[in-house]
mmCIF file of C-alpha atoms in Angstrom:
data_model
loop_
_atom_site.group_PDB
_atom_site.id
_atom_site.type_symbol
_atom_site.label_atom_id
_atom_site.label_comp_id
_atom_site.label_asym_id
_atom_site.label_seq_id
_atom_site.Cartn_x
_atom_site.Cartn_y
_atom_site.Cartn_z
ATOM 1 C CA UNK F 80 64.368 17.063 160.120
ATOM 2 C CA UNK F 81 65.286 20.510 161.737
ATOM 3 C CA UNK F 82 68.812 21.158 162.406
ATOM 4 C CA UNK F 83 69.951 19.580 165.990
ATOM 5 C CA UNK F 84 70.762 21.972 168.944
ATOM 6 C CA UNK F 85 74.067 21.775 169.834
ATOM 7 C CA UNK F 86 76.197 24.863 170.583
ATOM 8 C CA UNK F 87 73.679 26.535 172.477
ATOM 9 C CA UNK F 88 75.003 26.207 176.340
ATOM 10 C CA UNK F 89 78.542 24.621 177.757
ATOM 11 C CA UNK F 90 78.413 21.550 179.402
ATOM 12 C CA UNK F 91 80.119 22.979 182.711
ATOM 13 C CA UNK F 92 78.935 20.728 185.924
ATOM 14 C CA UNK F 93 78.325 22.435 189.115
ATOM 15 C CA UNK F 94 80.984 20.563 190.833
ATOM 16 C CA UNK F 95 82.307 17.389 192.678
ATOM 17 C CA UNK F 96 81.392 18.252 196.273
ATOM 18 C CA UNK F 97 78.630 16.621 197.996
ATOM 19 C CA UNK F 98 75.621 18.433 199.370
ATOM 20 C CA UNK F 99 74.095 15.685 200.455
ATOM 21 C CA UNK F 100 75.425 15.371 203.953
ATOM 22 C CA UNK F 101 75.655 19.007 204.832
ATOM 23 C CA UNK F 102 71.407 18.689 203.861
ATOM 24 C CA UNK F 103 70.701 15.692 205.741
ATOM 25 C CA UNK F 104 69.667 13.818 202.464
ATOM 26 C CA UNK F 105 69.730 10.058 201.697
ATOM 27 C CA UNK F 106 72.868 8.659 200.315
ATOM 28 C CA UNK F 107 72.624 7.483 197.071
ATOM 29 C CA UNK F 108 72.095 3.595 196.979
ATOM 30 C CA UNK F 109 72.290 1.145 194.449
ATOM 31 C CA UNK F 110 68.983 -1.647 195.493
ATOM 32 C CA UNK F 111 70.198 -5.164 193.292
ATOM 33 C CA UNK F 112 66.861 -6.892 193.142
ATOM 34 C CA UNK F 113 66.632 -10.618 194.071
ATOM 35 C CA UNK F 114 66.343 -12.853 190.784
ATOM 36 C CA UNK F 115 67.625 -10.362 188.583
ATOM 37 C CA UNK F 116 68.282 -11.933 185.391
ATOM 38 C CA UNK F 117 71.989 -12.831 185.487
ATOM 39 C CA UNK F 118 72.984 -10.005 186.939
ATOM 40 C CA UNK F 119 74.619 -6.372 186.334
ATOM 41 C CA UNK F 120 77.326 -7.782 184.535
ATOM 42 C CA UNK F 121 75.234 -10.239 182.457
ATOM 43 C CA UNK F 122 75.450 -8.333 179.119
ATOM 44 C CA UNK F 123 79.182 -6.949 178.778
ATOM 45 C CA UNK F 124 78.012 -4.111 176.306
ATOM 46 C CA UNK F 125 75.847 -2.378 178.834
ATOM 47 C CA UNK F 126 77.720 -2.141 182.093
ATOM 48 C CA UNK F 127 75.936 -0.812 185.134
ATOM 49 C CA UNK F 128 76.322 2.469 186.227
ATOM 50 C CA UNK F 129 77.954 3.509 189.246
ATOM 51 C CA UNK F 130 75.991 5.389 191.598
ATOM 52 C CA UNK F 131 79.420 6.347 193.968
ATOM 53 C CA UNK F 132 80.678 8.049 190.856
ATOM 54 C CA UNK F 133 77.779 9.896 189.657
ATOM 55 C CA UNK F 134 76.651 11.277 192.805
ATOM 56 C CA UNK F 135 80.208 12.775 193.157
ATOM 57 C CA UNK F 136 80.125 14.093 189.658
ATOM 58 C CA UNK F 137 76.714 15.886 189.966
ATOM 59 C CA UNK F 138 75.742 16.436 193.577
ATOM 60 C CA UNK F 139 77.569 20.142 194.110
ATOM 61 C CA UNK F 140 76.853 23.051 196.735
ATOM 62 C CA UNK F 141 75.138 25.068 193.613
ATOM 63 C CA UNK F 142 73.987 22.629 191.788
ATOM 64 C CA UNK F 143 69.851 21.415 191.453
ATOM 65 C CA UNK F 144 70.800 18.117 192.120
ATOM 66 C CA UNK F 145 70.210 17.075 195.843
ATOM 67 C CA UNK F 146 69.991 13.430 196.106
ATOM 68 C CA UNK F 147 70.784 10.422 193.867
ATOM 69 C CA UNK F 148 69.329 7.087 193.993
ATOM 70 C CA UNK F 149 69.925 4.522 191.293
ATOM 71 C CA UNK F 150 67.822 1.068 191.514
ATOM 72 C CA UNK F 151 68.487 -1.944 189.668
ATOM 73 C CA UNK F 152 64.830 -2.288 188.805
ATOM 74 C CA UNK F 153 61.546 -0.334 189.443
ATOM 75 C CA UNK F 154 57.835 -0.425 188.411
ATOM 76 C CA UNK F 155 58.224 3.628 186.992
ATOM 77 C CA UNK F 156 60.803 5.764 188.411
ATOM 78 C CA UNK F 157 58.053 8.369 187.887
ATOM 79 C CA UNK F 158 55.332 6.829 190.021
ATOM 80 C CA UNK F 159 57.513 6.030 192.682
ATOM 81 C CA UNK F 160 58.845 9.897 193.101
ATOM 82 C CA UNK F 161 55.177 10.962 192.565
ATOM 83 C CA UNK F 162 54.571 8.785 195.568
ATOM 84 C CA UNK F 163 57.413 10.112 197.599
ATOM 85 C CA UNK F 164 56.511 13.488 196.688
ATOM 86 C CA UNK F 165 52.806 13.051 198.032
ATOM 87 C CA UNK F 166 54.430 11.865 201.338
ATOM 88 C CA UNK F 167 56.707 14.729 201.458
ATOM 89 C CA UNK F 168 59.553 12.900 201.309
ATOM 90 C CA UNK F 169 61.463 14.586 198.395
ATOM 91 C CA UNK F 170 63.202 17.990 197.967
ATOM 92 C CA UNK F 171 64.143 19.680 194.599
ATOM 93 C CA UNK F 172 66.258 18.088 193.100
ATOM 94 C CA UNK F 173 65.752 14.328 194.008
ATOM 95 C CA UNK F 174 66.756 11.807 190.972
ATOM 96 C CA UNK F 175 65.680 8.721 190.666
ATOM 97 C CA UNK F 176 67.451 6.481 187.998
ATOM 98 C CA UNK F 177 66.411 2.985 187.317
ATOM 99 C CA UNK F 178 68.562 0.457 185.157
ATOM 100 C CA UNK F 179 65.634 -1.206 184.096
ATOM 101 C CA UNK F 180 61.957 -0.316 184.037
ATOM 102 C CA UNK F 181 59.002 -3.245 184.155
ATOM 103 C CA UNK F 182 56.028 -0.761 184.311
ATOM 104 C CA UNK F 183 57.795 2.780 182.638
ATOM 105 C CA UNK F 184 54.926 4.651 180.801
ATOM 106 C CA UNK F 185 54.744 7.506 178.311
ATOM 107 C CA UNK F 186 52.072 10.254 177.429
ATOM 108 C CA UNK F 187 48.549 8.773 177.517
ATOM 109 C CA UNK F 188 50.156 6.083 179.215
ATOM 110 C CA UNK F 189 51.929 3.854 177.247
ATOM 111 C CA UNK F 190 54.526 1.352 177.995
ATOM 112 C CA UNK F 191 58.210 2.343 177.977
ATOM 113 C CA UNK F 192 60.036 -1.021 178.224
ATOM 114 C CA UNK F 193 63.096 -2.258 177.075
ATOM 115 C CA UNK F 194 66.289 -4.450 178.430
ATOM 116 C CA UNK F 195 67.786 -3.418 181.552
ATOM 117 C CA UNK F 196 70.796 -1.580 181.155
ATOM 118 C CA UNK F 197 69.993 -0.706 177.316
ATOM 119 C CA UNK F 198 69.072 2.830 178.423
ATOM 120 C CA UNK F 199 68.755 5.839 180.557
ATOM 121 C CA UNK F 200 65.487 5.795 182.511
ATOM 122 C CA UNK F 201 65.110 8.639 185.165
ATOM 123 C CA UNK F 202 63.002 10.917 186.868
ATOM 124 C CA UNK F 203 63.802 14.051 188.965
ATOM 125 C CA UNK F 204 61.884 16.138 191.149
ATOM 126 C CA UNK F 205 61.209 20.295 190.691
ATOM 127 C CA UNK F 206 59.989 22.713 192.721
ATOM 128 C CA UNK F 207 59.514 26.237 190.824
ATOM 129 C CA UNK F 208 57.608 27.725 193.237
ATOM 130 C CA UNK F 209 54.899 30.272 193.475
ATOM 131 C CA UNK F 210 56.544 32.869 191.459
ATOM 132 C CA UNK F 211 56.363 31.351 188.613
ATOM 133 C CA UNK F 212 53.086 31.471 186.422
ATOM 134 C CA UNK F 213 51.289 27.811 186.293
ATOM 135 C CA UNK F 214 50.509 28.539 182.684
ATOM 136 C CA UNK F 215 54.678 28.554 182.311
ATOM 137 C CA UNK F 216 54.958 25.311 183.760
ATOM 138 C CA UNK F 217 54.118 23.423 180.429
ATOM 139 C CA UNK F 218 57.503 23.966 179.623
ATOM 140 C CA UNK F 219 59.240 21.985 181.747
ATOM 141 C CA UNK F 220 58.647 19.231 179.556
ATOM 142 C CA UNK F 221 60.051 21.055 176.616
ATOM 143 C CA UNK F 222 62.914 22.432 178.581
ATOM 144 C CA UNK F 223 63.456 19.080 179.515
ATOM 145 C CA UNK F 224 63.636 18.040 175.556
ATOM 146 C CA UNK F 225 65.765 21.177 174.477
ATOM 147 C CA UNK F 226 68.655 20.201 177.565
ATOM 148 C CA UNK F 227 68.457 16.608 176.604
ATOM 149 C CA UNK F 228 69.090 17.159 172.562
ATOM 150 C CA UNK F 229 71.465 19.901 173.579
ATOM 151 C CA UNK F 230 73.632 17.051 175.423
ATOM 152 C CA UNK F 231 73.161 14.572 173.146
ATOM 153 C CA UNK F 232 74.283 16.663 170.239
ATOM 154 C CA UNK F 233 77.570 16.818 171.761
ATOM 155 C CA UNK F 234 78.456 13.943 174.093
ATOM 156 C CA UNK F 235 77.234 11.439 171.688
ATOM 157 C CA UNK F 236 77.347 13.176 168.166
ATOM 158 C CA UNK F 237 74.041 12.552 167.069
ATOM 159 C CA UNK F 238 71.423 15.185 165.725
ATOM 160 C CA UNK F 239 68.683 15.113 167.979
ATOM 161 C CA UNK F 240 65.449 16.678 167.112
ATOM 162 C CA UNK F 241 62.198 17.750 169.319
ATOM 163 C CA UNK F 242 58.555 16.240 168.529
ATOM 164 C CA UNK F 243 56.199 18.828 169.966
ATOM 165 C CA UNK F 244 55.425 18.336 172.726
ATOM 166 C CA UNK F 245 57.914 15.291 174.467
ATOM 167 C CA UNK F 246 59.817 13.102 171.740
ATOM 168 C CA UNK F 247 63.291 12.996 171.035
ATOM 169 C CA UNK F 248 63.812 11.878 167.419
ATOM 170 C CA UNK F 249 66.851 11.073 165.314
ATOM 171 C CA UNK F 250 67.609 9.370 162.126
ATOM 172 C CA UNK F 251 68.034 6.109 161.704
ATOM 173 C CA UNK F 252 68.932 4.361 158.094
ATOM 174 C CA UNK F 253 67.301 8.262 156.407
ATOM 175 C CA UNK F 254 63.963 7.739 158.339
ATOM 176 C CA UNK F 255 63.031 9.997 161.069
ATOM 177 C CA UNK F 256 62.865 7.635 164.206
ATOM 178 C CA UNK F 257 61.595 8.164 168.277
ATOM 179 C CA UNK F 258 64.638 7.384 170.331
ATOM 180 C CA UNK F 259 63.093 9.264 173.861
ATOM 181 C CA UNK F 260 60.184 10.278 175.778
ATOM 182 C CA UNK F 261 59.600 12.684 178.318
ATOM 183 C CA UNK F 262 56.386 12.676 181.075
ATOM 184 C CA UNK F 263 56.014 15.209 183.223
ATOM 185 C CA UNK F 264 53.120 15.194 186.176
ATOM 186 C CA UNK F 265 52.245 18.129 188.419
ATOM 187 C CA UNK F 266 51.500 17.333 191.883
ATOM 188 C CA UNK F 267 49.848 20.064 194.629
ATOM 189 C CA UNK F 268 49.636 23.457 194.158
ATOM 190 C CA UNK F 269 51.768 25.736 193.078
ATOM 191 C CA UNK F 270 52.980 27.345 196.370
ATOM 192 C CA UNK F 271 53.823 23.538 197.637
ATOM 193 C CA UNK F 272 53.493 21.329 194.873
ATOM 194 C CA UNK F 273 56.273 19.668 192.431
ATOM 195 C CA UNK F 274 56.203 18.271 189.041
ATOM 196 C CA UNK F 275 57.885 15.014 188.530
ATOM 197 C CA UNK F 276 59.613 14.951 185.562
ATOM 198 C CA UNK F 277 60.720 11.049 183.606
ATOM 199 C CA UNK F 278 62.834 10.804 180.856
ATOM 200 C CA UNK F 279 63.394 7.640 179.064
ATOM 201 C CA UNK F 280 65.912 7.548 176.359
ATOM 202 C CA UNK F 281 66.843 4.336 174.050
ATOM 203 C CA UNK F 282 70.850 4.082 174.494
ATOM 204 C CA UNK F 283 71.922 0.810 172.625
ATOM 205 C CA UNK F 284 68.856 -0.808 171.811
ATOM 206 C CA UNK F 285 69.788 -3.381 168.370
ATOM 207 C CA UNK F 286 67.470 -3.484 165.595
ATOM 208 C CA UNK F 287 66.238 -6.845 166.814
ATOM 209 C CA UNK F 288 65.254 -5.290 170.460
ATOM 210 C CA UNK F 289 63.085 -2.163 169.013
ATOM 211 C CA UNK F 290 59.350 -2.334 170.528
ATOM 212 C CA UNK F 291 58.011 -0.981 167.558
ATOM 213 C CA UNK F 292 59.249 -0.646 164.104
ATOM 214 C CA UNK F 293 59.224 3.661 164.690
ATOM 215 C CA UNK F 294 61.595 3.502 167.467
ATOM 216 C CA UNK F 295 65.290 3.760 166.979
ATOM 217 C CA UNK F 296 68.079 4.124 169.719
ATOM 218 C CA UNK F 297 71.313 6.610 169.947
ATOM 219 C CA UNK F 298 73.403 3.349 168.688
ATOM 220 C CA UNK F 299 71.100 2.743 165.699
ATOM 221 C CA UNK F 300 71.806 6.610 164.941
ATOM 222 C CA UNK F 301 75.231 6.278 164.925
ATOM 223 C CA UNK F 302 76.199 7.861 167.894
ATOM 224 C CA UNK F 303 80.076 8.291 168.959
ATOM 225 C CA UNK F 304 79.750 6.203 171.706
ATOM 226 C CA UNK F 305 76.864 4.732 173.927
ATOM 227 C CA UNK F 306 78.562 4.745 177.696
ATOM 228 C CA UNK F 307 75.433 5.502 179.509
ATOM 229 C CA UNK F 308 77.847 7.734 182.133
ATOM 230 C CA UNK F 309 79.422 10.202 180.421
ATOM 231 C CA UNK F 310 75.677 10.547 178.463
ATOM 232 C CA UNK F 311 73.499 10.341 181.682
ATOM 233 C CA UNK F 312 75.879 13.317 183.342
ATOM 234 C CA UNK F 313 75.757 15.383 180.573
ATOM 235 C CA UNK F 314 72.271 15.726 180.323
ATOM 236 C CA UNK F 315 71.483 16.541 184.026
ATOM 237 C CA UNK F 316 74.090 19.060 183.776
ATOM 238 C CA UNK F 317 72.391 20.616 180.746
ATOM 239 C CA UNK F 318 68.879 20.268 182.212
ATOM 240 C CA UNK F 319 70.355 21.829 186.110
ATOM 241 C CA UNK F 320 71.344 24.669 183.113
ATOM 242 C CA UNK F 321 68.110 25.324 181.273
ATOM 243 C CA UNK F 322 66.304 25.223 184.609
ATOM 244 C CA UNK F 323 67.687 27.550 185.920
ATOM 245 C CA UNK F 324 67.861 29.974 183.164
ATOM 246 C CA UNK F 325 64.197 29.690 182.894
ATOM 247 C CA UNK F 326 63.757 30.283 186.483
ATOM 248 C CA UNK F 327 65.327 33.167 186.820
ATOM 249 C CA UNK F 328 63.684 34.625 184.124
ATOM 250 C CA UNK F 329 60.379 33.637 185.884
ATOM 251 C CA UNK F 330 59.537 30.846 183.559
ATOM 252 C CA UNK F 331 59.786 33.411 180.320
ATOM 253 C CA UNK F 332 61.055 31.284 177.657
ATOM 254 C CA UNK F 333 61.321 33.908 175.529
ATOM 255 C CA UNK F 334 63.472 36.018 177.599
ATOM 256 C CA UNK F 335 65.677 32.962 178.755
ATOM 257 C CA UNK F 336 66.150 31.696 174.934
ATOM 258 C CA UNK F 337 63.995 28.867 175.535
ATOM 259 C CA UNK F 338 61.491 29.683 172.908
ATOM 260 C CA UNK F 339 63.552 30.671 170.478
ATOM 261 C CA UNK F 340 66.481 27.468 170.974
ATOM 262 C CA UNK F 341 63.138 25.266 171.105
ATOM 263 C CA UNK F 342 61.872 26.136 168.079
ATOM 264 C CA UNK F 343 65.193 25.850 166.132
ATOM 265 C CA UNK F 344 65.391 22.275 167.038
ATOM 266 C CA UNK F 345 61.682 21.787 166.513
ATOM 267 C CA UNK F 346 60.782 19.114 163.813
ATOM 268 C CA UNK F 347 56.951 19.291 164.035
ATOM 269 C CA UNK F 348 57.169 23.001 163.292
ATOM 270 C CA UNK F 349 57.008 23.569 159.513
ATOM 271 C CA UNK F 350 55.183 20.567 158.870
ATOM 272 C CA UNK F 351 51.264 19.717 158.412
ATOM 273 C CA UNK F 352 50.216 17.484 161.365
ATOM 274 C CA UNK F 353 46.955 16.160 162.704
ATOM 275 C CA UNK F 354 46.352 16.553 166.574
ATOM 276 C CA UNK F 355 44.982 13.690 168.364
ATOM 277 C CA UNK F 356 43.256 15.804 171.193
ATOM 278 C CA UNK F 357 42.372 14.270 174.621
ATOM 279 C CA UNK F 358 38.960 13.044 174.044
ATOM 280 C CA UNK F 359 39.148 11.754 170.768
ATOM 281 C CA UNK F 360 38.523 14.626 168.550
ATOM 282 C CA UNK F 361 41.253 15.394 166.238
ATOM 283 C CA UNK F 362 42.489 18.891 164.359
ATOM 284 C CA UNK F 363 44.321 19.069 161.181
ATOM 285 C CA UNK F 364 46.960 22.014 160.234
ATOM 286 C CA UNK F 365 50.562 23.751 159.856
ATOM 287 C CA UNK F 366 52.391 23.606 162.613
ATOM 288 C CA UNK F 367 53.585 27.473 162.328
ATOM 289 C CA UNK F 368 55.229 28.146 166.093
ATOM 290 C CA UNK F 369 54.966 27.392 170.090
ATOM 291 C CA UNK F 370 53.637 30.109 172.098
ATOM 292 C CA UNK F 371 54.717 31.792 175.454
ATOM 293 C CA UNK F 372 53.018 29.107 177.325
ATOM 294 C CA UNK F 373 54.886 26.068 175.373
ATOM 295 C CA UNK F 374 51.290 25.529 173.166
ATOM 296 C CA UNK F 375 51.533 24.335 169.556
ATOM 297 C CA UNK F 376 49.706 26.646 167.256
ATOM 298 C CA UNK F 377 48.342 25.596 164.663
ATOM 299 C CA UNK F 378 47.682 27.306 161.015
ATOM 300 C CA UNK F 379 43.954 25.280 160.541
ATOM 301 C CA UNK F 380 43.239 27.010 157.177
ATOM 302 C CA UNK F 381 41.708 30.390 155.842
ATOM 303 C CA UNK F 382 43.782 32.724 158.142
ATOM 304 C CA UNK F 383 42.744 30.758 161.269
ATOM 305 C CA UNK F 384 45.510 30.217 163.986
ATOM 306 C CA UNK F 385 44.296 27.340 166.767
ATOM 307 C CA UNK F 386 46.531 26.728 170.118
ATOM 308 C CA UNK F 387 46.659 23.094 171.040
ATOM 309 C CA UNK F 388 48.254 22.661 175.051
ATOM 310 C CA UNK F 389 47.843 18.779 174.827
ATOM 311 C CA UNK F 390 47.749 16.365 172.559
ATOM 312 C CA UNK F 391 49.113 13.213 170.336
ATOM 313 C CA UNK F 392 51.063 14.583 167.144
ATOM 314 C CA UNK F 393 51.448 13.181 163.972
ATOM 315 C CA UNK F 394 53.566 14.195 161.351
ATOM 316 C CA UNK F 395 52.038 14.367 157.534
ATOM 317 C CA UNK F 396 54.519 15.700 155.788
ATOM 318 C CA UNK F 397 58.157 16.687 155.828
ATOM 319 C CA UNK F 398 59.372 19.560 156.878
ATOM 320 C CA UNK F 399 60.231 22.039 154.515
#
């Protein structure tokens, strides 16, 4: 596995004063849905989180974080800000955080299910705007990836690695496991559109609870500790970082250190992978770097480089 990516950015929030009110925005609420399965206190290892205390903690006058809402239970917390985005009902910045998911999907739509309160399951709401290249935005996932490991490196201890283009892995028991996911949709154009970014990230799942034999959790990886809080705040704080780094470089991950900090922690590169491409075709290679426009390229034999923008990676081999 490539080495994790800690040390690359302090985990300095923006602040504990409220923007909210001075902006007119929604409080933050906390929705308990009827029937809910014992309850938020049901399982004592995975208290809820508190919405109060977060939106206090992350909601600052320069921060990117507008509005916080935290449900107890949603379909996807990225269909439902997709929704509210289409009906112009949600600024830059806008989190939604769900304790438990019934309907959370991944990449080519899969399911991302697991027990309420087991993990962090969010989406949040950008706005780069017209100065900033479309072809740049496909790395908003990644940027979303690099902030996330960055964070987890250090406020839970575990090495965190990058799956071109949206896994999180880590090692559980010496094999290489998926502990996260990240989707991100673009909706509109660029001058008034937003893309709607979900992250889903397996906190204390137990062996017995894994969907599938690849997946692991931050517990399973031994992490330091698995309060969903303290985790949860610093990775917004490290993605409201990375964001706007990249930003103000106008989406150039290369000039930002995107690029290069992505590729560090990068566990596909190095490695010979077959691309499941949209369609059903497939391409074999080495995975030998990611582009200026967050593409995998792809070393297909006999001198021949290939860029691949979208697609379903599997690893072959080890990396080197």
């Amino acid at each position: 596995m490539k080495p994790n990516l800690s040390g690359n950015l302090p985990l300095v929030g923006p602040g504990d004063t409220p923007r909210n009110a001075a902006r007119g925005g929604r409080p933050s609420v906390l929705r308990v849905a009827a029937g809910g399965g014992g309850g938020p206190w049901s399982d004592l290892d995975r208290p809820p989180l508190n919405a109060a205390a977060l939106r206090r903690a992350l909601l600052g006058e320069d921060g990117l974080w507008t509005e916080l809402e935290l449900v107890e239970e949603t379909g996807s917390t990225n269909t439902d800000l997709v929704e509210r985005v289409r009906r112009g009902e949600a600024e830059e910045g806008t989190l939604l955080i769900a304790e438990r998911q019934t309907a959370g999907r991944g990449r080519l739509d899969r399911d991302w299910v697991a027990p309420a309160r087991s993990g962090l399951f969010f989406s949040f709401v950008l706005r780069p705007g017209p100065e900033i290249p479309v072809r740049r935005l496909g790395w908003l996932p990644l940027l979303a990836g690099v902030a996330t490991a960055t964070a987890l490196s250090r406020a839970a201890g575990v090495d965190t690695a990058l799956k071109w283009p949206n896994d999180l892995l880590a090692t559980v028991d010496g094999d290489e496991r998926k502990i996260g996911g990240i989707l991100a949709e673009r909706i509109g154009d660029l001058e008034h559109g937003a893309v709607v970014v979900g992250i889903g990230l397996n906190v204390s799942l137990r062996a017995d609870e894994l969907p599938v034999p690849g997946a692991g959790s931050l517990l399973l990886a031994g992490a330091a500790g698995t309060d969903r809080d303290p985790l949860l705040r610093a990775v917004l704080r490290s993605i409201d970082q990375w964001y706007r780094r990249w930003r103000d470089a106008g989406g150039d991950a290369a000039a930002c250190g995107l690029q290069e900090t992505y590729a560090a922690g990068c566990a596909t590169l190095g490695r010979r992978v077959r691309v499941e491409l949209p369609g059903g075709s497939a391409e074999e290679g080495e995975a030998v770097a990611v582009d200026g426009d967050g593409q995998l390229v792809l070393n297909i034999g006999g001198g021949v480089l290939e860029t691949v923008d979208a697609g379903d990676i599997v690893h072959l081999r080890p990396a080197g």
